[in-house]
CSV table of C-alpha atoms in Angstrom, one decimal:
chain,number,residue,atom,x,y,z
B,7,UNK,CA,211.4,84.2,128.1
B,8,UNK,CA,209.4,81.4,127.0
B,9,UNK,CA,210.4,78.0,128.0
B,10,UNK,CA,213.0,77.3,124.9
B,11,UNK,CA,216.2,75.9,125.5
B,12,UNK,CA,219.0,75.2,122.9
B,13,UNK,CA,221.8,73.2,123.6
B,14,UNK,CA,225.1,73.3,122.5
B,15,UNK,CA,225.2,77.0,123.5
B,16,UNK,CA,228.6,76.9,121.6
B,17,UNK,CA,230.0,74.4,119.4
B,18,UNK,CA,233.5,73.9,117.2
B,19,UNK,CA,234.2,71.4,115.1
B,20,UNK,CA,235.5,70.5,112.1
B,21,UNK,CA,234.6,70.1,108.2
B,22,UNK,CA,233.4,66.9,107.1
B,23,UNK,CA,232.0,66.0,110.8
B,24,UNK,CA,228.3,65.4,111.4
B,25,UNK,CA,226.9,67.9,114.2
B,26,UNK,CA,223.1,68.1,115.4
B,27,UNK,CA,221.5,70.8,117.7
B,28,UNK,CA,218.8,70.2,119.7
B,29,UNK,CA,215.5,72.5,120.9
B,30,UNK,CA,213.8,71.8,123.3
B,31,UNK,CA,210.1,73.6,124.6
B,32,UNK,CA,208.4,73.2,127.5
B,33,UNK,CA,205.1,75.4,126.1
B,34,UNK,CA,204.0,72.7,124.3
B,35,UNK,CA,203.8,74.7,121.1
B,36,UNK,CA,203.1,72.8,118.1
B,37,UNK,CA,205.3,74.8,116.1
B,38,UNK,CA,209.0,74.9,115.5
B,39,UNK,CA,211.8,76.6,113.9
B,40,UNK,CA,215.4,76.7,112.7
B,41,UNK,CA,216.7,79.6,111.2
B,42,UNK,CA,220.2,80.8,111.0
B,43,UNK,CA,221.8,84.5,111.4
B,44,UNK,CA,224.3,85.9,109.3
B,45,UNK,CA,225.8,89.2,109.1
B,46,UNK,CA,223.6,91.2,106.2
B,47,UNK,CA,220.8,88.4,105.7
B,48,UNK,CA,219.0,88.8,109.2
B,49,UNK,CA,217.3,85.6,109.8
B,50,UNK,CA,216.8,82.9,107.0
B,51,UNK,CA,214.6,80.2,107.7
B,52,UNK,CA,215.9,76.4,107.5
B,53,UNK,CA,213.6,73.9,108.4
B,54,UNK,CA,210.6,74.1,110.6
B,55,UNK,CA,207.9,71.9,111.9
B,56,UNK,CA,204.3,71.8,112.2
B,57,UNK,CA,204.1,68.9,114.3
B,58,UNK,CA,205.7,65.5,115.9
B,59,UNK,CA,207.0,64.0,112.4
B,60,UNK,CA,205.2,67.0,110.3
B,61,UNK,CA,208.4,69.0,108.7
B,62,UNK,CA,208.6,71.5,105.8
B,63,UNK,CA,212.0,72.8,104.3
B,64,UNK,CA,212.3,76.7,104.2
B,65,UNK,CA,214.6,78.9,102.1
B,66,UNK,CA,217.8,77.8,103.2
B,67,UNK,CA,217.4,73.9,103.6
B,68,UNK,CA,220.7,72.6,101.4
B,69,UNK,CA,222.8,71.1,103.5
B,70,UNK,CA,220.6,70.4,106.6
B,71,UNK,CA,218.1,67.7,107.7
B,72,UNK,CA,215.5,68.2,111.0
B,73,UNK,CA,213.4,65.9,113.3
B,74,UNK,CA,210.8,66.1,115.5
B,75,UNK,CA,209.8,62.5,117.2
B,76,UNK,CA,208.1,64.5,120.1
B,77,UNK,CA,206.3,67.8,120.5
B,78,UNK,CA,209.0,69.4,122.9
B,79,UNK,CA,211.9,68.3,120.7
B,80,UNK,CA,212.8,69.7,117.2
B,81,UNK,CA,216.6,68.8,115.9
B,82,UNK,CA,218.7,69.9,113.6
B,83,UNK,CA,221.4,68.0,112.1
B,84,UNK,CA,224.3,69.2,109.6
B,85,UNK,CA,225.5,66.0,107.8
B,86,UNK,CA,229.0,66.9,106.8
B,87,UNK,CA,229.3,70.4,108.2
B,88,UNK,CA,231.0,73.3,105.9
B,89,UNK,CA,233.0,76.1,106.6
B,90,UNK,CA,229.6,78.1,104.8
B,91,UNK,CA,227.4,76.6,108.0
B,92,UNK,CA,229.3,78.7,110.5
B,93,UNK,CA,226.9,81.4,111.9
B,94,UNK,CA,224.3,81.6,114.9
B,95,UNK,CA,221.5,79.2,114.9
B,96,UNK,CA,218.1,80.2,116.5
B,97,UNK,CA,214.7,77.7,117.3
B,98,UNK,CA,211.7,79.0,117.9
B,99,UNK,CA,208.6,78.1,118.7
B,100,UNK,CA,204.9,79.4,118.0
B,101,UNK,CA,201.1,78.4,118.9
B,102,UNK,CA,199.7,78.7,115.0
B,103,UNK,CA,196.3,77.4,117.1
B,104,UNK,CA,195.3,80.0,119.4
B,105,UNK,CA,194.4,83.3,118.2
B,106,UNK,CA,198.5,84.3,118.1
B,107,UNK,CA,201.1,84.1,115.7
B,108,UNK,CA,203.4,84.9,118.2
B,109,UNK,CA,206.8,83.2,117.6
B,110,UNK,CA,209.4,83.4,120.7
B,111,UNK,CA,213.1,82.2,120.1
B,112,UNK,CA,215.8,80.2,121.8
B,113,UNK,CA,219.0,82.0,123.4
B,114,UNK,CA,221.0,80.6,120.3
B,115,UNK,CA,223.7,78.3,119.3
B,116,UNK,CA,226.8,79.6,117.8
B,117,UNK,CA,228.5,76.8,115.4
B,118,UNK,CA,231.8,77.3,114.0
B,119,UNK,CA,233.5,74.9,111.4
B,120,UNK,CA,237.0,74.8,111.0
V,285,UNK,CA,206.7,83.6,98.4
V,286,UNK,CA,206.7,86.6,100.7
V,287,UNK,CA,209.3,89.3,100.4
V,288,UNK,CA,210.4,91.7,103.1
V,289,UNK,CA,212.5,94.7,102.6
V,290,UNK,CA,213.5,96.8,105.4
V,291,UNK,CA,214.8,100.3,105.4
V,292,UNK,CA,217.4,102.2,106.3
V,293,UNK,CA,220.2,99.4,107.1
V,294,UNK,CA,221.1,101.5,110.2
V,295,UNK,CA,220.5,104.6,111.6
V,296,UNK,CA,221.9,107.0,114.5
V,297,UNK,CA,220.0,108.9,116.8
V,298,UNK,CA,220.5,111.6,119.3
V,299,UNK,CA,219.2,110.4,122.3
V,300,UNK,CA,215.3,112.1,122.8
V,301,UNK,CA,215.3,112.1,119.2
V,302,UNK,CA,212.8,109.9,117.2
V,303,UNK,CA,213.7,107.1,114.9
V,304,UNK,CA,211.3,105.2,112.3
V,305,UNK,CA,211.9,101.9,110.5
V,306,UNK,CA,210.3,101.0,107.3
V,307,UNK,CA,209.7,97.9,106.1
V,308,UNK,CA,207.7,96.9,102.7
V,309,UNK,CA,206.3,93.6,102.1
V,310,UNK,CA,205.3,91.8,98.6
V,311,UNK,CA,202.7,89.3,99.3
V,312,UNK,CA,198.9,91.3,99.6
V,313,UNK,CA,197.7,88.2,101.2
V,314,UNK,CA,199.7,88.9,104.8
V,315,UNK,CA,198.1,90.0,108.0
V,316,UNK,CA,200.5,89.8,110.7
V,317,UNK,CA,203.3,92.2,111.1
V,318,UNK,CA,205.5,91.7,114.4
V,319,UNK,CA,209.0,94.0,115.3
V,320,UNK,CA,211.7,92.0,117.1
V,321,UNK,CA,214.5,93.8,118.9
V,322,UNK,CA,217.5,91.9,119.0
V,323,UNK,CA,220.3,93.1,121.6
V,324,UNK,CA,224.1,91.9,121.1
V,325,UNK,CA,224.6,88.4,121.5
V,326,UNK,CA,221.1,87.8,122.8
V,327,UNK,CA,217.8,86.3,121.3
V,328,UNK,CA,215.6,88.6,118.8
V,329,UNK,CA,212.6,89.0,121.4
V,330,UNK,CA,209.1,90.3,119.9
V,331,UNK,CA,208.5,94.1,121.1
V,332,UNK,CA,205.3,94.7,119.3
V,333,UNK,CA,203.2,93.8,116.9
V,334,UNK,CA,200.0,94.3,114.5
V,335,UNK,CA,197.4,92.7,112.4
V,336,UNK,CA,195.8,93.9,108.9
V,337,UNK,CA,193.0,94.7,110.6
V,338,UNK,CA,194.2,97.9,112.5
V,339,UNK,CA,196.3,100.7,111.3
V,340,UNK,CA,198.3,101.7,113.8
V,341,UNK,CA,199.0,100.5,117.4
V,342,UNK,CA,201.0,102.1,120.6
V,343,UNK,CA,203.2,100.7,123.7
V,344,UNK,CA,204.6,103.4,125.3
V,345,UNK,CA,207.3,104.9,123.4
V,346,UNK,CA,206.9,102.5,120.3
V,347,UNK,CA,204.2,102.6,117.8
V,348,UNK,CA,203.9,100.6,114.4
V,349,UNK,CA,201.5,101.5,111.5
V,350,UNK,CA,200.4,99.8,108.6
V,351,UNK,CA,199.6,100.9,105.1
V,352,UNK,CA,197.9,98.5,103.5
V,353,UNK,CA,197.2,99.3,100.3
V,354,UNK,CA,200.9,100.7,99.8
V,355,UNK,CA,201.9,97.8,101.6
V,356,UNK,CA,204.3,99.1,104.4
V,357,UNK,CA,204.4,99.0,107.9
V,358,UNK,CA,206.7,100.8,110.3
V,359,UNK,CA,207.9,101.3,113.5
V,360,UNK,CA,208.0,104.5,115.6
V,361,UNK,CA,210.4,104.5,118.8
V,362,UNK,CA,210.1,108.5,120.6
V,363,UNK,CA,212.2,110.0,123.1
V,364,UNK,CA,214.8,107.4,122.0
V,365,UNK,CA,217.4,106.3,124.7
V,366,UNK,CA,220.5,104.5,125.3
V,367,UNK,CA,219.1,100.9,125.9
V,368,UNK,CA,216.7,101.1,122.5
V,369,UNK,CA,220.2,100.5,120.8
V,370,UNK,CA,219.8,97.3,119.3
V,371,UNK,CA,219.1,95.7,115.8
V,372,UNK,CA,215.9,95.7,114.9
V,373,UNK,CA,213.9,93.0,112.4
V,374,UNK,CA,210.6,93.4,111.1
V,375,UNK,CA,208.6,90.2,109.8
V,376,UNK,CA,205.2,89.6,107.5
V,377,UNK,CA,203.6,86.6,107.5
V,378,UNK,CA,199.8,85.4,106.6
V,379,UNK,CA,198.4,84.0,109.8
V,380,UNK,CA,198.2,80.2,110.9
V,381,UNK,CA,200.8,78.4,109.6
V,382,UNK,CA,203.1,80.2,107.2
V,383,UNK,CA,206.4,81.0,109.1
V,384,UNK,CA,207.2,84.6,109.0
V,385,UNK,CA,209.6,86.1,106.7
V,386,UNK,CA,211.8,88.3,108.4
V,387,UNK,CA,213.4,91.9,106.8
V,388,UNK,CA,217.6,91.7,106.9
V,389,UNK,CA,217.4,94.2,109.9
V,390,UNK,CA,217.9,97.8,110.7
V,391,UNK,CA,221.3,98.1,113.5
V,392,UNK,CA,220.0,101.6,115.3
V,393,UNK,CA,222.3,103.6,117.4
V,394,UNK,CA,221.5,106.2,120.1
V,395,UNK,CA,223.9,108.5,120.9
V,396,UNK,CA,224.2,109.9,124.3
């Protein structure tokens, strides 16, 4: 697996709270990714990055603001989490650079609101 | 924006039988098709993959091909076997830096 790392692993907590994930990559990739997993809509894209303080929203962005203040570090923070933001979050990373498009994920973070 | 549809939603297998995963894309522009197997509660991990310039390409007992011009692309597992039970997600994205757009995933079953 590619050096990715997500931390929580598992997280509960309750509506209203603020809650952030963190990524972190030791590949130095320059790009990163949030998406989230949901039974019967695969993986939807949330946020990603394209470099330290370079972020794009993707199709799923209500609700969710990232940061990236340094190349191995890409977070994702829920404001006032929802009972609708439960589900499994996945970063991942990719080297848009090279001659690949490859894009490698994190083990995941499962989030649930109460 | 891209569009990925992937067919069937799941599918069951005889084990040694053959199983193939379709997936259409709307965007004409695209050239990078990659096949992610995702096993339960782990991360989807990239098992193959292929670029609009070739039509077809093999690993072992998986292939993809790509139609271009009918915009589709699948994957071919043979002599299917207990562990290629998984869910499987195909993705289309132009290369560099659009992020992929992923199908909604086909859950295949192989039964001993």
């Amino acid at each position: 697996d590619a050096g990715i790392t997500q931390s929580p692993r598992h997280k509960v907590t309750e509506t209203g709270t603020p809650v952030t994930l963190r990524c972190h990559q030791t590949e130095n990739h320059r790009y990163m990714y949030w998406y989230r997993q949901d039974p019967g809509h695969g993986l939807r894209l949330i946020h990603y990055s394209y470099g330290v303080k370079d972020t794009d929203k993707g199709e799923v962005s209500d609700g969710y603001s990232v940061s990236r203040s340094k190349t191995e570090d890409f977070l994702l923070t829920l404001e006032s989490a929802t009972s609708s933001q439960t589900s499994v979050y996945f970063c991942a990373i990719s080297d848009f650079g090279g001659r690949t498009s490859e894009q490698y994920f994190g083990p995941g973070t499962r989030l649930t609101v109460t | 924006g891209e569009n990925v549809e992937q067919h069937p939603s799941t599918l069951s297998v005889q084990e040694g039988d053959s199983a193939v995963i379709k997936c259409t894309y709307s965007d004409s522009a695209s050239n990078y098709f990659p096949w992610y197997k995702q096993e339960l509660g782990k991360r989807p991990q990239l098992i193959i993959d292929i670029r609009s310039n070739v039509g077809e390409k093999k690993d072992q007992r998986i292939a993809v091909t790509l139609n271009k011009t009918a915009k589709h692309f699948s994957l071919h597992i043979t002599e299917t076997q207990p562990e290629d039970s998984a869910v499987y997600f195909c993705a289309a994205t132009l290369s560099g830096n659009t992020p992929l757009v992923f199908g909604k995933g086909t859950r295949l079953s192989v039964i001993a």
